[in-house]
Each structure stands twice: as C-alpha cells, then as structure tokens.
Amino acid sequence: EVQLVESGGGLVKPGGSLRLSCAASGFTFSSYSMNWVRQAPGKGLEWVSSISSSSSYIYYADSVKGRFTISRDNAKNSLYLQMNSLRAEDTAVYYCARYVSSWSTFDYWGQGTLVTVSS
Amino acid sequence: QTVVTQEPSLTVSPGGTVTLTCASSTGAVTSGYYPNWFQQKPGQAPRALIYSTSNKHSWTPARFSGSLLGGKAALTLSGVQPEDEAEYYCLLYYGGAHPWVFGGGTKLTVL
C-alpha cells in the first residue's frame, strides 16, 4: 500500500526556518518524481515544488523560489522541503504527492502537515 | 502569471448530472495540458480522480468522467450521489520552470 506521511510542521516566527519531511513506503521511491503542494487556510491548492527521481530536475513556484529548497534521499525513501525566510503567507497545510510521469498525474497524496508563520 | 479558472460553486440535485470546467488564461485547453481533476472533502487530503484529460484512476467511480469541452477541460458527474459534495480542483501542465498550475476550485453542493 502506497503511503506518504508528512512531518515537521509547526509554529514559526516570520523570518524563521522549518524543514518538512515526507516518508514514503509501499512503492519504489527512487523511481518517482515527487511534489510539494500547499493549501492556505480556507484557500485552494497551490503547487510549490517538484523534484525528479534522481534530483536532476527541480522546479519551484515563483512564490517560494529562492527561499525554499526541495531535496530527497532515495536511500531513506524520504522527501524534504527546507523553508527559509518564512512569511505569514506561507501559512498552509503542506502535502507531498507522488508524480507518475507516464500518466502525468499526482496519484497519491499524504495527509499534510500544518505550517503556521506568526509572531 | 498563468491563471486557471473554475466555477467557484455549483449546485446539483441527487441523481442529476453536472459539468465542471477548467479554463486557461493562455488559451484553449488541449490534451497537451494533461488535465487532472482532484476531489477534496473538508479536513481531508486531495484525492486524484482523472488524469490526462479523461483517464480514471483505479479507485475513481464510474460516474466521474473527464473531457475537453469548448476549449476547456471538463469533469462530468452523472448520477450524482450525496457523497460527491466536495471541492473539485483541476490541474494543468504548462511545462518549463513552472510546470503545474491548479485551478481555484469548484465547491459542489448536492442539494
């Protein structure tokens, strides 16, 4: 069974940093691209970042570029999002999602972790 | 700034049929945008329903179907059930440095 479990969310002050993790199981993690998607309270979904299976290709939304860094450790079946210079508008539930390139779809999603940026 | 537009809200009666659409600010949506549709219920993670315009995941109920309609991506629910009340999001692929853009979502009410 495919499982994605996010962790690392919490309350952080503006300008602070946080590192999110996504633990994957039930599939060959190293064969799939992965994504982070976020959802501000009461708002819609926003794609944040993508990383290819071997980390060769990395993309960011303009809203986070230069502040967030996506990475992965295929040996640990884990995806990460290092978030620096956090702003109030980064407050959201952050989801990791598996990407199936042959279908061009985000098929499995984690349950999300809440990041709150507030003084 | 690319914008993907969906109806903010729609209402349908149980057993009825409703079509949700997804438009791109760049022009007509084609299969090359690989339209995806997701369902999200309150307090839950999004669930994938449709990929690459019209393909269903193994868990997608048969009453959900995807298509291209009048230059937009479309999600049609036929024989709507009360449990279909949810927010629905489309996702389009633009390639390049910012490959994916979500629509703003459609809140579907079954009444």
PDB file of C-alpha atoms in Angstrom:
ATOM      1  CA  GLU A   1       0.000   0.000   0.000  1.00  0.00           C
ATOM      2  CA  VAL A   2       1.380   3.373  -1.015  1.00  0.00           C
ATOM      3  CA  GLN A   3       1.816   5.684   1.968  1.00  0.00           C
ATOM      4  CA  LEU A   4       3.131   9.213   2.234  1.00  0.00           C
ATOM      5  CA  VAL A   5       3.494  10.697   5.699  1.00  0.00           C
ATOM      6  CA  GLU A   6       4.488  14.321   6.173  1.00  0.00           C
ATOM      7  CA  SER A   7       6.052  15.700   9.326  1.00  0.00           C
ATOM      8  CA  GLY A   8       7.925  18.730  10.574  1.00  0.00           C
ATOM      9  CA  GLY A   9       5.180  21.328  10.555  1.00  0.00           C
ATOM     10  CA  GLY A  10       4.585  23.711  13.401  1.00  0.00           C
ATOM     11  CA  LEU A  11       4.549  27.323  14.549  1.00  0.00           C
ATOM     12  CA  VAL A  12       7.438  29.508  13.430  1.00  0.00           C
ATOM     13  CA  LYS A  13       8.075  33.243  13.571  1.00  0.00           C
ATOM     14  CA  PRO A  14       8.318  35.349  10.411  1.00  0.00           C
ATOM     15  CA  GLY A  15      11.812  35.108   9.013  1.00  0.00           C
ATOM     16  CA  GLY A  16      12.329  31.709  10.592  1.00  0.00           C
ATOM     17  CA  SER A  17      13.039  28.325   9.062  1.00  0.00           C
ATOM     18  CA  LEU A  18      11.443  24.912   9.052  1.00  0.00           C
ATOM     19  CA  ARG A  19      12.225  21.604   7.393  1.00  0.00           C
ATOM     20  CA  LEU A  20       9.389  19.361   6.276  1.00  0.00           C
ATOM     21  CA  SER A  21       9.802  15.652   5.646  1.00  0.00           C
ATOM     22  CA  CYS A  22       7.721  13.148   3.715  1.00  0.00           C
ATOM     23  CA  ALA A  23       8.293   9.472   4.449  1.00  0.00           C
ATOM     24  CA  ALA A  24       7.324   7.192   1.590  1.00  0.00           C
ATOM     25  CA  SER A  25       6.520   3.492   1.693  1.00  0.00           C
ATOM     26  CA  GLY A  26       4.785   0.848  -0.375  1.00  0.00           C
ATOM     27  CA  PHE A  27       6.475   1.708  -3.665  1.00  0.00           C
ATOM     28  CA  THR A  28       9.928   2.134  -5.208  1.00  0.00           C
ATOM     29  CA  PHE A  29      10.524   5.712  -4.115  1.00  0.00           C
ATOM     30  CA  SER A  30      13.619   6.178  -6.259  1.00  0.00           C
ATOM     31  CA  SER A  31      11.594   5.629  -9.435  1.00  0.00           C
ATOM     32  CA  TYR A  32       9.170   8.519  -8.983  1.00  0.00           C
ATOM     33  CA  SER A  33       9.276  12.280  -9.148  1.00  0.00           C
ATOM     34  CA  MET A  34       7.753  13.948  -6.114  1.00  0.00           C
ATOM     35  CA  ASN A  35       5.997  17.214  -5.408  1.00  0.00           C
ATOM     36  CA  TRP A  36       5.035  19.559  -2.615  1.00  0.00           C
ATOM     37  CA  VAL A  37       1.620  21.217  -2.787  1.00  0.00           C
ATOM     38  CA  ARG A  38       0.248  23.618  -0.184  1.00  0.00           C
ATOM     39  CA  GLN A  39      -3.128  24.932   0.859  1.00  0.00           C
ATOM     40  CA  ALA A  40      -3.566  28.090   2.885  1.00  0.00           C
ATOM     41  CA  PRO A  41      -6.449  28.048   5.384  1.00  0.00           C
ATOM     42  CA  GLY A  42      -9.754  28.244   3.511  1.00  0.00           C
ATOM     43  CA  LYS A  43      -7.973  28.600   0.166  1.00  0.00           C
ATOM     44  CA  GLY A  44      -7.230  26.445  -2.854  1.00  0.00           C
ATOM     45  CA  LEU A  45      -4.324  24.218  -3.755  1.00  0.00           C
ATOM     46  CA  GLU A  46      -1.008  25.712  -4.851  1.00  0.00           C
ATOM     47  CA  TRP A  47       1.787  23.714  -6.460  1.00  0.00           C
ATOM     48  CA  VAL A  48       5.037  24.531  -4.636  1.00  0.00           C
ATOM     49  CA  SER A  49       7.896  22.424  -5.955  1.00  0.00           C
ATOM     50  CA  SER A  50       8.847  19.305  -7.916  1.00  0.00           C
ATOM     51  CA  ILE A  51      11.894  17.065  -7.908  1.00  0.00           C
ATOM     52  CA  SER A  52      12.691  14.301 -10.364  1.00  0.00           C
ATOM     53  CA  SER A  53      13.543  10.768  -9.294  1.00  0.00           C
ATOM     54  CA  SER A  54      17.310  11.347  -9.348  1.00  0.00           C
ATOM     55  CA  SER A  55      17.107  15.006  -8.283  1.00  0.00           C
ATOM     56  CA  SER A  56      18.297  16.075 -11.721  1.00  0.00           C
ATOM     57  CA  TYR A  57      15.319  18.334 -12.331  1.00  0.00           C
ATOM     58  CA  ILE A  58      13.951  20.695  -9.710  1.00  0.00           C
ATOM     59  CA  TYR A  59      11.275  23.351 -10.103  1.00  0.00           C
ATOM     60  CA  TYR A  60       9.740  25.944  -7.810  1.00  0.00           C
ATOM     61  CA  ALA A  61       6.737  28.228  -7.827  1.00  0.00           C
ATOM     62  CA  ASP A  62       7.712  31.889  -8.046  1.00  0.00           C
ATOM     63  CA  SER A  63       6.188  32.454  -4.604  1.00  0.00           C
ATOM     64  CA  VAL A  64       8.838  30.288  -2.923  1.00  0.00           C
ATOM     65  CA  LYS A  65      11.818  30.404  -5.280  1.00  0.00           C
ATOM     66  CA  GLY A  66      14.995  31.451  -3.506  1.00  0.00           C
ATOM     67  CA  ARG A  67      13.542  30.688  -0.083  1.00  0.00           C
ATOM     68  CA  PHE A  68      12.529  27.016  -0.270  1.00  0.00           C
ATOM     69  CA  THR A  69      14.705  24.060  -1.243  1.00  0.00           C
ATOM     70  CA  ILE A  70      13.338  20.662  -2.210  1.00  0.00           C
ATOM     71  CA  SER A  71      15.508  17.587  -1.834  1.00  0.00           C
ATOM     72  CA  ARG A  72      15.240  13.845  -1.465  1.00  0.00           C
ATOM     73  CA  ASP A  73      17.150  10.907  -0.032  1.00  0.00           C
ATOM     74  CA  ASN A  74      16.314   7.814  -2.046  1.00  0.00           C
ATOM     75  CA  ALA A  75      18.201   5.589   0.397  1.00  0.00           C
ATOM     76  CA  LYS A  76      15.872   6.766   3.161  1.00  0.00           C
ATOM     77  CA  ASN A  77      12.717   6.902   1.000  1.00  0.00           C
ATOM     78  CA  SER A  78      12.262  10.491   2.052  1.00  0.00           C
ATOM     79  CA  LEU A  79      11.383  13.838   0.516  1.00  0.00           C
ATOM     80  CA  TYR A  80      12.222  17.155   2.151  1.00  0.00           C
ATOM     81  CA  LEU A  81      11.309  20.814   1.919  1.00  0.00           C
ATOM     82  CA  GLN A  82      13.654  23.271   3.581  1.00  0.00           C
ATOM     83  CA  MET A  83      11.752  26.507   4.124  1.00  0.00           C
ATOM     84  CA  ASN A  84      13.723  29.667   4.970  1.00  0.00           C
ATOM     85  CA  SER A  85      12.747  33.316   5.358  1.00  0.00           C
ATOM     86  CA  LEU A  86       9.205  32.272   6.135  1.00  0.00           C
ATOM     87  CA  ARG A  87       6.377  34.762   5.725  1.00  0.00           C
ATOM     88  CA  ALA A  88       2.843  34.893   7.052  1.00  0.00           C
ATOM     89  CA  GLU A  89       1.588  33.996   3.575  1.00  0.00           C
ATOM     90  CA  ASP A  90       3.457  30.680   3.761  1.00  0.00           C
ATOM     91  CA  THR A  91       0.978  29.543   6.420  1.00  0.00           C
ATOM     92  CA  ALA A  92      -0.642  26.448   4.953  1.00  0.00           C
ATOM     93  CA  VAL A  93      -1.050  22.714   5.060  1.00  0.00           C
ATOM     94  CA  TYR A  94       1.799  21.225   3.051  1.00  0.00           C
ATOM     95  CA  TYR A  95       1.163  17.987   1.156  1.00  0.00           C
ATOM     96  CA  CYS A  96       3.638  15.728  -0.569  1.00  0.00           C
ATOM     97  CA  ALA A  97       2.368  13.954  -3.665  1.00  0.00           C
ATOM     98  CA  ARG A  98       3.765  11.255  -5.902  1.00  0.00           C
ATOM     99  CA  TYR A  99       4.048  12.034  -9.604  1.00  0.00           C
ATOM    100  CA  VAL A 100       3.566   9.353 -12.244  1.00  0.00           C
ATOM    101  CA  SER A 101       5.287  10.683 -15.351  1.00  0.00           C
ATOM    102  CA  SER A 102       3.761   8.170 -17.765  1.00  0.00           C
ATOM    103  CA  TRP A 103       0.311   9.347 -16.733  1.00  0.00           C
ATOM    104  CA  SER A 104       1.199  12.981 -15.943  1.00  0.00           C
ATOM    105  CA  THR A 105      -0.619  12.787 -12.654  1.00  0.00           C
ATOM    106  CA  PHE A 106      -0.196  13.254  -8.932  1.00  0.00           C
ATOM    107  CA  ASP A 107      -1.747   9.974  -7.873  1.00  0.00           C
ATOM    108  CA  TYR A 108      -1.040   9.553  -4.155  1.00  0.00           C
ATOM    109  CA  TRP A 109      -1.027  12.287  -1.537  1.00  0.00           C
ATOM    110  CA  GLY A 110      -0.040  12.442   2.100  1.00  0.00           C
ATOM    111  CA  GLN A 111      -2.348  13.777   4.799  1.00  0.00           C
ATOM    112  CA  GLY A 112      -0.413  17.018   5.087  1.00  0.00           C
ATOM    113  CA  THR A 113       1.424  18.930   7.791  1.00  0.00           C
ATOM    114  CA  LEU A 114       0.414  22.382   9.002  1.00  0.00           C
ATOM    115  CA  VAL A 115       2.908  25.220   8.949  1.00  0.00           C
ATOM    116  CA  THR A 116       1.894  28.389  10.782  1.00  0.00           C
ATOM    117  CA  VAL A 117       4.021  31.507  10.424  1.00  0.00           C
ATOM    118  CA  SER A 118       3.107  34.008  13.086  1.00  0.00           C
ATOM    119  CA  SER A 119       4.739  36.215  15.686  1.00  0.00           C
TER     120      SER A 119
ATOM    121  CA  GLN B   1       1.148  34.904 -14.445  1.00  0.00           C
ATOM    122  CA  THR B   2      -0.880  31.961 -15.708  1.00  0.00           C
ATOM    123  CA  VAL B   3      -4.371  31.681 -14.264  1.00  0.00           C
ATOM    124  CA  VAL B   4      -6.560  28.576 -14.329  1.00  0.00           C
ATOM    125  CA  THR B   5     -10.242  29.368 -13.821  1.00  0.00           C
ATOM    126  CA  GLN B   6     -13.017  27.172 -12.464  1.00  0.00           C
ATOM    127  CA  GLU B   7     -16.597  27.907 -11.479  1.00  0.00           C
ATOM    128  CA  PRO B   8     -16.488  28.985  -7.809  1.00  0.00           C
ATOM    129  CA  SER B   9     -19.575  26.990  -6.942  1.00  0.00           C
ATOM    130  CA  LEU B  10     -22.211  24.727  -8.462  1.00  0.00           C
ATOM    131  CA  THR B  11     -25.295  23.034  -7.080  1.00  0.00           C
ATOM    132  CA  VAL B  12     -26.772  19.769  -8.302  1.00  0.00           C
ATOM    133  CA  SER B  13     -29.653  17.560  -7.182  1.00  0.00           C
ATOM    134  CA  PRO B  14     -29.035  13.964  -6.147  1.00  0.00           C
ATOM    135  CA  GLY B  15     -29.167  11.743  -9.219  1.00  0.00           C
ATOM    136  CA  GLY B  16     -28.536  14.660 -11.522  1.00  0.00           C
ATOM    137  CA  THR B  17     -25.694  15.491 -13.859  1.00  0.00           C
ATOM    138  CA  VAL B  18     -23.265  18.384 -13.555  1.00  0.00           C
ATOM    139  CA  THR B  19     -20.255  19.531 -15.539  1.00  0.00           C
ATOM    140  CA  LEU B  20     -17.369  21.453 -14.013  1.00  0.00           C
ATOM    141  CA  THR B  21     -14.968  23.277 -16.317  1.00  0.00           C
ATOM    142  CA  CYS B  22     -11.353  24.408 -16.226  1.00  0.00           C
ATOM    143  CA  ALA B  23     -10.083  27.249 -18.405  1.00  0.00           C
ATOM    144  CA  SER B  24      -6.582  28.563 -19.029  1.00  0.00           C
ATOM    145  CA  SER B  25      -5.645  32.220 -19.340  1.00  0.00           C
ATOM    146  CA  THR B  26      -3.235  31.206 -22.125  1.00  0.00           C
ATOM    147  CA  GLY B  27      -5.981  29.992 -24.445  1.00  0.00           C
ATOM    148  CA  ALA B  28      -7.761  26.761 -25.243  1.00  0.00           C
ATOM    149  CA  VAL B  29      -7.010  23.782 -23.045  1.00  0.00           C
ATOM    150  CA  THR B  30      -5.834  20.817 -25.083  1.00  0.00           C
ATOM    151  CA  SER B  31      -4.728  17.296 -24.242  1.00  0.00           C
ATOM    152  CA  GLY B  32      -1.175  18.644 -24.095  1.00  0.00           C
ATOM    153  CA  TYR B  33      -2.056  20.308 -20.806  1.00  0.00           C
ATOM    154  CA  TYR B  34      -2.673  16.831 -19.345  1.00  0.00           C
ATOM    155  CA  PRO B  35      -5.713  17.989 -17.348  1.00  0.00           C
ATOM    156  CA  ASN B  36      -6.058  16.384 -13.942  1.00  0.00           C
ATOM    157  CA  TRP B  37      -9.022  16.532 -11.587  1.00  0.00           C
ATOM    158  CA  PHE B  38      -8.964  16.117  -7.810  1.00  0.00           C
ATOM    159  CA  GLN B  39     -11.667  15.853  -5.180  1.00  0.00           C
ATOM    160  CA  GLN B  40     -11.182  17.245  -1.697  1.00  0.00           C
ATOM    161  CA  LYS B  41     -13.553  16.899   1.228  1.00  0.00           C
ATOM    162  CA  PRO B  42     -13.242  19.039   4.370  1.00  0.00           C
ATOM    163  CA  GLY B  43     -10.306  18.048   6.538  1.00  0.00           C
ATOM    164  CA  GLN B  44      -9.010  15.549   4.001  1.00  0.00           C
ATOM    165  CA  ALA B  45      -6.164  15.453   1.523  1.00  0.00           C
ATOM    166  CA  PRO B  46      -6.984  15.790  -2.164  1.00  0.00           C
ATOM    167  CA  ARG B  47      -7.837  12.580  -3.971  1.00  0.00           C
ATOM    168  CA  ALA B  48      -6.948  12.077  -7.617  1.00  0.00           C
ATOM    169  CA  LEU B  49      -9.910  11.367  -9.902  1.00  0.00           C
ATOM    170  CA  ILE B  50      -8.937  11.945 -13.543  1.00  0.00           C
ATOM    171  CA  TYR B  51      -5.597  12.264 -15.348  1.00  0.00           C
ATOM    172  CA  SER B  52      -4.567  13.195 -18.868  1.00  0.00           C
ATOM    173  CA  THR B  53      -7.988  14.616 -19.730  1.00  0.00           C
ATOM    174  CA  SER B  54     -10.162  11.523 -19.420  1.00  0.00           C
ATOM    175  CA  ASN B  55      -8.333   8.642 -17.749  1.00  0.00           C
ATOM    176  CA  LYS B  56      -9.664   7.320 -14.458  1.00  0.00           C
ATOM    177  CA  HIS B  57      -7.644   6.011 -11.566  1.00  0.00           C
ATOM    178  CA  SER B  58      -8.478   2.522 -10.376  1.00  0.00           C
ATOM    179  CA  TRP B  59     -10.466   3.993  -7.474  1.00  0.00           C
ATOM    180  CA  THR B  60     -12.447   6.561  -9.472  1.00  0.00           C
ATOM    181  CA  PRO B  61     -16.190   5.837  -9.527  1.00  0.00           C
ATOM    182  CA  ALA B  62     -17.647   5.258 -12.986  1.00  0.00           C
ATOM    183  CA  ARG B  63     -19.972   8.260 -12.637  1.00  0.00           C
ATOM    184  CA  PHE B  64     -16.981  10.608 -12.993  1.00  0.00           C
ATOM    185  CA  SER B  65     -15.715  11.362 -16.492  1.00  0.00           C
ATOM    186  CA  GLY B  66     -13.290  13.850 -17.989  1.00  0.00           C
ATOM    187  CA  SER B  67     -13.236  15.515 -21.396  1.00  0.00           C
ATOM    188  CA  LEU B  68     -12.390  18.626 -23.378  1.00  0.00           C
ATOM    189  CA  LEU B  69     -15.338  20.912 -23.977  1.00  0.00           C
ATOM    190  CA  GLY B  70     -15.326  24.212 -25.830  1.00  0.00           C
ATOM    191  CA  GLY B  71     -11.643  24.900 -25.229  1.00  0.00           C
ATOM    192  CA  LYS B  72     -11.789  23.888 -21.581  1.00  0.00           C
ATOM    193  CA  ALA B  73     -11.145  20.761 -19.596  1.00  0.00           C
ATOM    194  CA  ALA B  74     -14.344  19.352 -18.139  1.00  0.00           C
ATOM    195  CA  LEU B  75     -15.328  16.987 -15.344  1.00  0.00           C
ATOM    196  CA  THR B  76     -18.812  15.499 -15.594  1.00  0.00           C
ATOM    197  CA  LEU B  77     -20.581  13.750 -12.747  1.00  0.00           C
ATOM    198  CA  SER B  78     -23.534  11.641 -13.821  1.00  0.00           C
ATOM    199  CA  GLY B  79     -25.970  10.271 -11.265  1.00  0.00           C
ATOM    200  CA  VAL B  80     -24.586  12.479  -8.512  1.00  0.00           C
ATOM    201  CA  GLN B  81     -24.503  10.991  -5.014  1.00  0.00           C
ATOM    202  CA  PRO B  82     -24.674  12.920  -1.727  1.00  0.00           C
ATOM    203  CA  GLU B  83     -21.088  11.876  -1.007  1.00  0.00           C
ATOM    204  CA  ASP B  84     -19.935  13.763  -4.107  1.00  0.00           C
ATOM    205  CA  GLU B  85     -20.386  17.038  -2.251  1.00  0.00           C
ATOM    206  CA  ALA B  86     -16.831  18.360  -2.132  1.00  0.00           C
ATOM    207  CA  GLU B  87     -14.360  20.834  -3.588  1.00  0.00           C
ATOM    208  CA  TYR B  88     -13.005  19.899  -7.013  1.00  0.00           C
ATOM    209  CA  TYR B  89      -9.715  21.149  -8.384  1.00  0.00           C
ATOM    210  CA  CYS B  90      -8.280  20.927 -11.861  1.00  0.00           C
ATOM    211  CA  LEU B  91      -4.558  20.926 -12.559  1.00  0.00           C
ATOM    212  CA  LEU B  92      -2.925  21.859 -15.856  1.00  0.00           C
ATOM    213  CA  TYR B  93       0.601  21.264 -17.120  1.00  0.00           C
ATOM    214  CA  TYR B  94       2.461  24.184 -18.703  1.00  0.00           C
ATOM    215  CA  GLY B  95       5.977  22.801 -18.805  1.00  0.00           C
ATOM    216  CA  GLY B  96       9.046  24.913 -18.328  1.00  0.00           C
ATOM    217  CA  ALA B  97      10.174  26.225 -14.973  1.00  0.00           C
ATOM    218  CA  HIS B  98       6.656  26.385 -13.517  1.00  0.00           C
ATOM    219  CA  PRO B  99       5.086  23.242 -14.843  1.00  0.00           C
ATOM    220  CA  TRP B 100       1.895  22.916 -12.838  1.00  0.00           C
ATOM    221  CA  VAL B 101      -0.954  25.295 -12.060  1.00  0.00           C
ATOM    222  CA  PHE B 102      -4.069  24.470 -10.058  1.00  0.00           C
ATOM    223  CA  GLY B 103      -7.429  25.994 -10.696  1.00  0.00           C
ATOM    224  CA  GLY B 104      -9.117  27.891  -7.901  1.00  0.00           C
ATOM    225  CA  GLY B 105     -11.524  25.046  -7.190  1.00  0.00           C
ATOM    226  CA  THR B 106     -15.270  24.472  -7.552  1.00  0.00           C
ATOM    227  CA  LYS B 107     -17.381  23.879  -4.468  1.00  0.00           C
ATOM    228  CA  LEU B 108     -20.017  21.346  -5.467  1.00  0.00           C
ATOM    229  CA  THR B 109     -23.149  21.242  -3.360  1.00  0.00           C
ATOM    230  CA  VAL B 110     -25.553  18.310  -3.639  1.00  0.00           C
ATOM    231  CA  LEU B 111     -28.978  19.548  -2.656  1.00  0.00           C
TER     232      LEU B 111
END
